[in-house]
Short mmCIF file of C-alpha atoms in Angstrom, two decimals:
data_model
loop_
_atom_site.label_atom_id
_atom_site.label_comp_id
_atom_site.label_asym_id
_atom_site.label_seq_id
_atom_site.Cartn_x
_atom_site.Cartn_y
_atom_site.Cartn_z
CA MET A 1 -28.73 5.83 -4.52
CA THR A 2 -25.23 7.13 -3.79
CA ALA A 3 -22.64 6.11 -6.36
CA LEU A 4 -18.94 5.58 -5.67
CA THR A 5 -16.74 8.36 -7.00
CA PHE A 6 -13.53 6.34 -6.79
CA SER A 7 -12.65 2.72 -6.22
CA ARG A 8 -9.33 0.88 -5.99
CA SER A 9 -8.82 -2.83 -5.36
CA LYS A 10 -5.55 -4.52 -4.58
CA LEU A 11 -5.23 -8.29 -4.52
CA VAL A 12 -2.07 -10.05 -3.38
CA GLY A 13 -1.26 -13.74 -3.30
CA ILE A 14 1.90 -15.28 -1.84
CA GLU A 15 3.01 -18.83 -2.47
CA TYR A 16 6.09 -20.89 -1.75
CA LEU A 17 7.68 -21.53 -5.13
CA ALA A 18 10.33 -23.59 -3.32
CA PRO A 19 11.10 -24.00 0.40
CA ASP A 20 13.47 -21.03 0.14
CA THR A 21 11.53 -18.87 -2.36
CA PHE A 22 8.35 -16.79 -2.10
CA LEU A 23 6.45 -15.90 -5.25
CA ALA A 24 4.28 -12.77 -4.98
CA HIS A 25 1.52 -11.89 -7.39
CA GLY A 26 -0.16 -8.51 -7.06
CA VAL A 27 -2.98 -6.85 -8.95
CA LEU A 28 -4.03 -3.20 -8.68
CA ASN A 29 -7.17 -2.06 -10.38
CA ASP A 30 -8.83 1.34 -9.99
CA TYR A 31 -10.78 3.90 -12.01
CA MET A 32 -7.61 4.98 -13.85
CA TYR A 33 -5.02 2.24 -13.65
CA GLY A 34 -4.71 -1.50 -14.05
CA LEU A 35 -1.38 -3.20 -13.35
CA GLU A 36 0.11 -6.49 -12.25
CA LEU A 37 3.37 -7.53 -10.59
CA ASP A 38 5.04 -10.91 -10.20
CA PHE A 39 8.26 -11.26 -8.28
CA GLU A 40 10.34 -13.81 -6.43
CA VAL A 41 11.99 -13.34 -3.06
CA LYS A 42 14.76 -15.64 -1.90
CA LEU A 43 15.07 -16.68 1.75
CA PRO A 44 16.66 -16.25 4.22
CA SER A 45 17.93 -12.90 2.89
CA PHE A 46 14.48 -11.87 1.54
CA GLU A 47 16.18 -10.63 -1.60
CA ILE A 48 14.17 -9.87 -4.73
CA VAL A 49 15.69 -12.12 -7.40
CA LYS A 50 13.22 -11.69 -10.26
CA ILE A 51 10.49 -9.19 -11.06
CA GLU A 52 8.04 -8.61 -13.90
CA GLY A 53 5.35 -6.00 -14.29
CA GLU A 54 2.59 -5.44 -16.77
CA TRP A 55 0.24 -2.58 -17.50
CA LYS A 56 -3.40 -3.37 -18.17
CA ARG A 57 -4.60 0.26 -18.25
CA TYR A 58 -2.72 3.52 -17.92
CA THR A 59 -3.31 7.22 -18.49
CA THR A 60 -0.46 8.63 -20.58
CA PRO A 61 1.54 7.33 -23.57
CA GLU A 62 4.67 7.65 -21.38
CA CYS A 63 3.49 5.28 -18.61
CA PRO A 64 4.95 2.11 -20.27
CA LYS A 65 8.43 3.60 -19.67
CA ALA A 66 7.97 2.69 -16.01
CA ILE A 67 8.21 -1.04 -16.68
CA PRO A 68 12.01 -1.32 -17.19
CA THR A 69 12.60 0.60 -13.94
CA LEU A 70 11.21 -2.38 -12.03
CA GLN A 71 14.44 -4.30 -12.78
CA ARG A 72 16.27 -1.92 -10.46
CA ALA A 73 14.59 -3.75 -7.56
CA VAL A 74 16.45 -6.99 -8.31
CA GLY A 75 18.98 -7.49 -5.53
CA TRP A 76 17.11 -5.38 -2.99
CA ARG A 77 16.30 -7.00 0.35
CA ILE A 78 12.81 -6.25 1.57
CA PHE A 79 13.76 -6.06 5.27
CA GLU A 80 16.83 -3.87 4.74
CA GLU A 81 16.80 -0.44 6.31
CA GLY A 82 15.60 2.21 3.90
CA PHE A 83 13.84 -0.27 1.60
CA ARG A 84 10.61 1.78 1.48
CA ARG A 85 12.55 4.98 0.78
CA LYS A 86 14.43 3.24 -2.03
CA VAL A 87 11.19 1.99 -3.59
CA ASN A 88 9.71 5.48 -3.44
CA ARG A 89 12.86 7.16 -4.78
CA ILE A 90 13.47 4.79 -7.68
CA ILE A 91 10.43 2.65 -8.53
CA TRP A 92 8.07 5.63 -7.99
CA ARG A 93 10.06 8.71 -8.97
CA GLU A 94 11.93 7.13 -11.89
CA GLY A 95 9.06 4.80 -12.77
CA CYS A 96 5.51 4.88 -11.49
CA GLU A 97 3.79 5.65 -8.18
CA HIS A 98 1.30 2.83 -8.66
CA PHE A 99 3.89 0.12 -9.32
CA ALA A 100 5.75 1.34 -6.21
CA ASN A 101 2.51 1.17 -4.26
CA LEU A 102 1.79 -2.39 -5.41
CA LEU A 103 5.38 -3.52 -4.79
CA LEU A 104 5.22 -2.26 -1.18
CA GLU A 105 1.83 -3.92 -0.72
CA CYS A 106 3.24 -7.27 -1.90
CA CYS A 107 6.37 -6.91 0.28
CA ASP A 108 4.21 -6.21 3.31
CA ALA A 109 2.24 -9.35 2.47
CA ILE A 110 5.49 -11.36 2.31
CA LYS A 111 6.49 -9.95 5.69
CA TRP A 112 3.32 -11.20 7.36
CA THR A 113 3.50 -14.54 5.54
CA ALA A 114 6.99 -15.01 6.97
CA PHE A 115 5.86 -13.81 10.40
CA TYR A 116 2.61 -15.72 10.89
CA GLY A 117 2.81 -18.52 8.31
CA GLU A 118 4.39 -21.09 10.62
CA TRP A 119 1.75 -20.45 13.28
CA GLU A 120 -0.88 -21.97 11.01
CA GLU A 121 1.43 -24.92 10.27
CA PHE A 122 2.01 -25.48 13.99
CA LYS A 123 -1.72 -25.34 14.64
CA GLU A 124 -2.41 -27.90 11.92
CA LYS A 125 0.14 -30.23 13.47
CA GLN A 126 -1.30 -29.43 16.92
CA SER A 127 2.19 -28.52 18.07
CA ALA A 128 1.77 -24.79 18.50
CA PRO A 129 3.83 -23.08 21.18
CA ASN A 130 2.01 -20.34 23.05
CA LYS A 131 1.59 -17.11 21.11
CA LYS A 132 4.13 -15.25 23.23
CA GLU A 133 6.85 -17.82 22.58
CA TYR A 134 6.00 -17.94 18.90
CA LEU A 135 6.26 -14.17 18.53
CA ARG A 136 9.50 -14.02 20.51
CA LYS A 137 11.05 -16.56 18.12
CA LYS A 138 9.75 -14.78 15.03
CA LEU A 139 11.08 -11.42 16.23
CA GLU A 140 14.49 -13.05 16.51
CA ASP A 141 14.14 -14.32 12.93
CA ILE A 142 12.99 -10.91 11.61
CA PRO A 143 14.72 -8.35 13.84
CA SER A 144 13.44 -5.38 11.83
CA LEU A 145 9.98 -6.03 13.29
CA GLN A 146 11.17 -5.68 16.89
CA GLY A 147 9.30 -2.82 18.50
CA SER A 148 7.51 -2.01 15.27
CA CYS A 149 4.00 -2.06 16.77
CA LEU A 150 2.00 -2.57 19.96
CA LEU A 151 2.03 -6.35 19.52
CA CYS A 152 5.72 -6.73 18.67
CA ALA A 153 6.82 -4.23 21.33
CA SER A 154 4.86 -6.02 24.05
CA LYS A 155 6.48 -9.38 23.23
CA ILE A 156 9.96 -7.93 23.46
CA THR A 157 9.38 -6.25 26.78
CA GLY A 158 7.57 -9.34 28.04
CA GLU A 159 4.40 -7.46 28.96
CA MET B 1 0.63 -24.40 -5.65
CA VAL B 2 -1.82 -23.44 -2.93
CA LEU B 3 -1.43 -19.86 -1.73
CA SER B 4 0.16 -19.41 1.69
CA TYR B 5 -1.29 -15.94 2.08
CA THR B 6 -3.88 -13.75 0.37
CA ARG B 7 -4.75 -10.09 0.83
CA ASN B 8 -7.74 -8.27 -0.56
CA LYS B 9 -7.79 -4.52 0.02
CA HIS B 10 -10.44 -2.13 -1.21
CA ILE B 11 -10.55 1.65 -1.08
CA SER B 12 -13.62 3.64 -2.09
CA THR B 13 -14.95 7.17 -1.89
CA ILE B 14 -18.47 8.57 -1.88
CA ASP B 15 -19.32 12.25 -2.36
CA CYS B 16 -21.86 13.25 0.29
CA GLU B 17 -24.38 16.08 0.02
CA ASP B 18 -22.89 18.27 2.76
CA ASP B 19 -19.61 19.00 0.91
CA THR B 20 -17.93 16.05 2.52
CA ILE B 21 -16.34 12.92 1.13
CA LEU B 22 -16.52 9.56 2.83
CA SER B 23 -13.47 7.39 2.23
CA ARG B 24 -13.34 3.78 3.36
CA CYS B 25 -10.58 1.18 3.26
CA THR B 26 -11.13 -2.46 4.12
CA VAL B 27 -8.54 -5.20 4.23
CA GLU B 28 -9.14 -8.92 4.55
CA ASP B 29 -6.06 -11.09 4.61
CA THR B 30 -5.09 -14.50 5.89
CA PHE B 31 -4.22 -13.23 9.37
CA PHE B 32 -5.88 -9.82 9.71
CA ALA B 33 -9.12 -8.02 8.86
CA ALA B 34 -9.90 -4.36 9.52
CA THR B 35 -11.68 -1.27 8.24
CA VAL B 36 -10.99 2.44 8.54
CA GLU B 37 -13.47 5.09 7.48
CA ILE B 38 -12.92 8.85 7.38
CA VAL B 39 -15.05 11.87 6.50
CA VAL B 40 -13.29 14.84 4.94
CA LYS B 41 -14.77 18.32 4.67
CA LEU B 42 -14.25 20.29 1.45
CA PRO B 43 -12.70 22.47 0.26
CA ASP B 44 -9.84 22.38 2.77
CA MET B 45 -9.90 18.56 3.09
CA GLU B 46 -10.08 18.56 6.88
CA ILE B 47 -10.61 15.16 8.46
CA THR B 48 -13.77 15.68 10.51
CA SER B 49 -14.47 12.16 11.69
CA LEU B 50 -12.88 8.71 11.80
CA LYS B 51 -14.08 5.20 12.55
CA GLY B 52 -12.22 1.93 12.61
CA THR B 53 -12.59 -1.72 13.51
CA VAL B 54 -10.14 -4.58 13.83
CA ASP B 55 -12.21 -7.64 13.07
CA ARG B 56 -9.50 -10.28 13.17
CA ALA B 57 -5.91 -10.11 14.45
CA PHE B 58 -3.22 -12.32 15.96
CA GLY B 59 -3.07 -10.54 19.30
CA GLU B 60 -5.36 -8.58 21.61
CA GLU B 61 -2.88 -5.69 21.51
CA CYS B 62 -3.84 -5.00 17.90
CA HIS B 63 -7.33 -3.87 18.96
CA LYS B 64 -5.82 -1.15 21.16
CA ALA B 65 -4.81 0.81 18.06
CA VAL B 66 -8.39 1.72 17.09
CA PRO B 67 -8.80 4.71 19.46
CA LEU B 68 -5.52 6.16 18.14
CA LEU B 69 -7.33 7.06 14.91
CA GLN B 70 -8.96 10.00 16.72
CA LYS B 71 -5.53 11.66 17.04
CA VAL B 72 -5.64 12.81 13.41
CA LYS B 73 -9.11 14.37 13.66
CA GLY B 74 -8.89 17.99 12.54
CA LEU B 75 -5.81 17.48 10.35
CA ARG B 76 -5.95 18.32 6.66
CA ILE B 77 -5.00 16.00 3.85
CA GLY B 78 -1.90 17.69 2.46
CA PRO B 79 1.83 18.00 3.14
CA GLY B 80 2.83 16.35 6.40
CA ILE B 81 -0.17 14.05 6.67
CA ILE B 82 1.88 10.87 6.11
CA LYS B 83 4.26 11.71 8.96
CA ALA B 84 1.35 12.70 11.19
CA ILE B 85 -0.37 9.36 10.54
CA GLU B 86 2.83 7.38 11.18
CA GLU B 87 3.48 9.21 14.43
CA SER B 88 -0.10 9.12 15.71
CA VAL B 89 -1.39 5.73 14.64
CA GLY B 90 1.71 3.72 13.58
CA GLY B 91 4.96 3.09 15.38
CA SER B 92 5.81 1.03 18.44
CA GLU B 93 2.87 2.44 20.40
CA GLY B 94 0.41 1.89 17.57
CA CYS B 95 -0.36 -0.30 14.61
CA PRO B 96 1.31 0.17 11.22
CA ARG B 97 -1.53 -1.80 9.62
CA MET B 98 -4.17 0.67 10.87
CA ALA B 99 -1.90 3.59 9.90
CA ASP B 100 -1.68 2.10 6.43
CA LEU B 101 -5.48 1.82 6.09
CA LEU B 102 -5.84 5.43 7.22
CA TRP B 103 -3.23 6.52 4.66
CA GLU B 104 -5.11 4.58 1.97
CA CYS B 105 -8.31 6.49 2.87
CA CYS B 106 -6.47 9.81 2.45
CA ASN B 107 -4.80 8.69 -0.78
CA GLY B 108 -8.20 7.54 -2.06
CA ILE B 109 -9.53 11.08 -1.70
CA ILE B 110 -6.55 12.50 -3.62
CA LEU B 111 -7.04 9.87 -6.35
CA ARG B 112 -10.76 10.65 -6.46
CA PHE B 113 -9.90 14.19 -7.62
CA THR B 114 -7.08 13.00 -9.90
CA ALA B 115 -9.56 10.67 -11.61
CA ASP B 116 -11.75 13.65 -12.56
CA SER B 117 -8.79 15.46 -14.22
CA ILE B 118 -7.61 12.32 -15.99
CA ALA B 119 -11.12 11.52 -17.26
CA GLU B 120 -11.38 15.03 -18.67
CA THR B 121 -8.03 14.69 -20.46
CA LEU B 122 -8.78 11.24 -21.85
CA SER B 123 -12.17 12.40 -23.14
CA LYS B 124 -10.37 14.67 -25.64
CA GLU B 125 -9.45 13.63 -29.18
CA ALA B 126 -6.15 11.68 -29.32
CA GLY B 127 -4.25 14.65 -30.76
CA GLU B 128 -5.43 16.94 -27.96
CA GLN B 129 -4.60 14.61 -25.11
CA ILE B 130 -0.92 15.65 -24.91
CA GLU B 131 -2.05 19.24 -24.47
CA GLY B 132 -4.52 18.00 -21.86
CA HIS B 133 -1.70 16.36 -19.88
CA LYS B 134 0.37 19.56 -20.18
CA GLU B 135 -2.55 21.53 -18.79
CA LEU B 136 -2.68 19.13 -15.86
CA VAL B 137 1.04 19.77 -15.23
CA ARG B 138 0.54 23.55 -15.46
CA LYS B 139 -2.08 23.27 -12.71
CA ASN B 140 0.12 20.88 -10.67
CA PRO B 141 3.79 21.80 -11.32
CA ARG B 142 4.92 19.30 -8.68
CA LEU B 143 4.12 16.59 -11.24
CA ILE B 144 7.31 17.51 -13.13
CA GLY B 145 9.89 14.86 -12.29
CA SER B 146 7.38 12.91 -10.20
CA CYS B 147 7.44 9.77 -12.37
CA ALA B 148 8.57 8.39 -15.74
CA ALA B 149 5.64 10.03 -17.54
CA PHE B 150 6.67 13.51 -16.42
CA ALA B 151 10.44 13.00 -16.45
CA GLU B 152 12.91 15.24 -18.24
CA GLY B 153 12.56 14.76 -22.00
CA SER B 154 8.93 13.63 -21.81
CA PRO B 155 6.68 15.20 -24.48
CA LEU B 156 4.13 15.74 -21.68
CA ILE B 157 6.26 18.50 -20.17
CA GLU B 158 7.91 19.80 -23.33
CA GLY B 159 7.92 23.60 -23.44
CA LEU B 160 6.66 24.00 -19.87
#
């Protein structure tokens, strides 16, 4: 039998707390660290309005000092230019790499919830536009995704 | 409230007998499912093979990103690897989701070695653990200033 030498699991859940507010819950659990994040993002600006973090397991007596640093993220907008750099520079470097990692994971999850979420609603109501039209509209709503990947680039150029 | 979106991501490593490490990252979320697997040769951590699948995605274009993984074959996990992954697999001609899974595989290998060092430190008596952390910093000076634990004024870097 071959045993694992390292394992990390990340679990993210996104819910609508209100029509204009996402609530993200993230859990990271690996051989060394256990941590959780809860934060709220207000629409349409996608601004982080509240954030809480909790350690479950950590490796040094200094790690708990990373928790207050999370409050620096309040007021940041997840689609603003340089958001990832800001998370790495402040939440990671002044706090903790693993909280930064989990925050970015949750923000990515919010991005795709905002991007694809309505598609499922349209399908349920059997009123879905075609995929191309849907993506074109969503790329207007979230301009930072324009040209960000093969899929998004093709919809902009109309290929 | 019912969740609008869920994501479950798992990264694992296995030490193989031929001085290689297999690292695998799988993601299953509401709209997307994919796996990336890499083999890394020790001791220089060269990526010797890669495999990937996109099992579920919104558009057909997403599947076109899988062959791009081969572009990082031969690279070593070390400085510059993040940029290389973003340029080769991510970006407008690629898939940031697949690039992310590939990065997770590389990070998993780094964490696999970190876990060994941390386990060794935490196996010491409580009073010796601070010295154990300092020893870790001596071996990896780039840790200084890398996070709150190793920030200026921390007892973990005192006297170093």
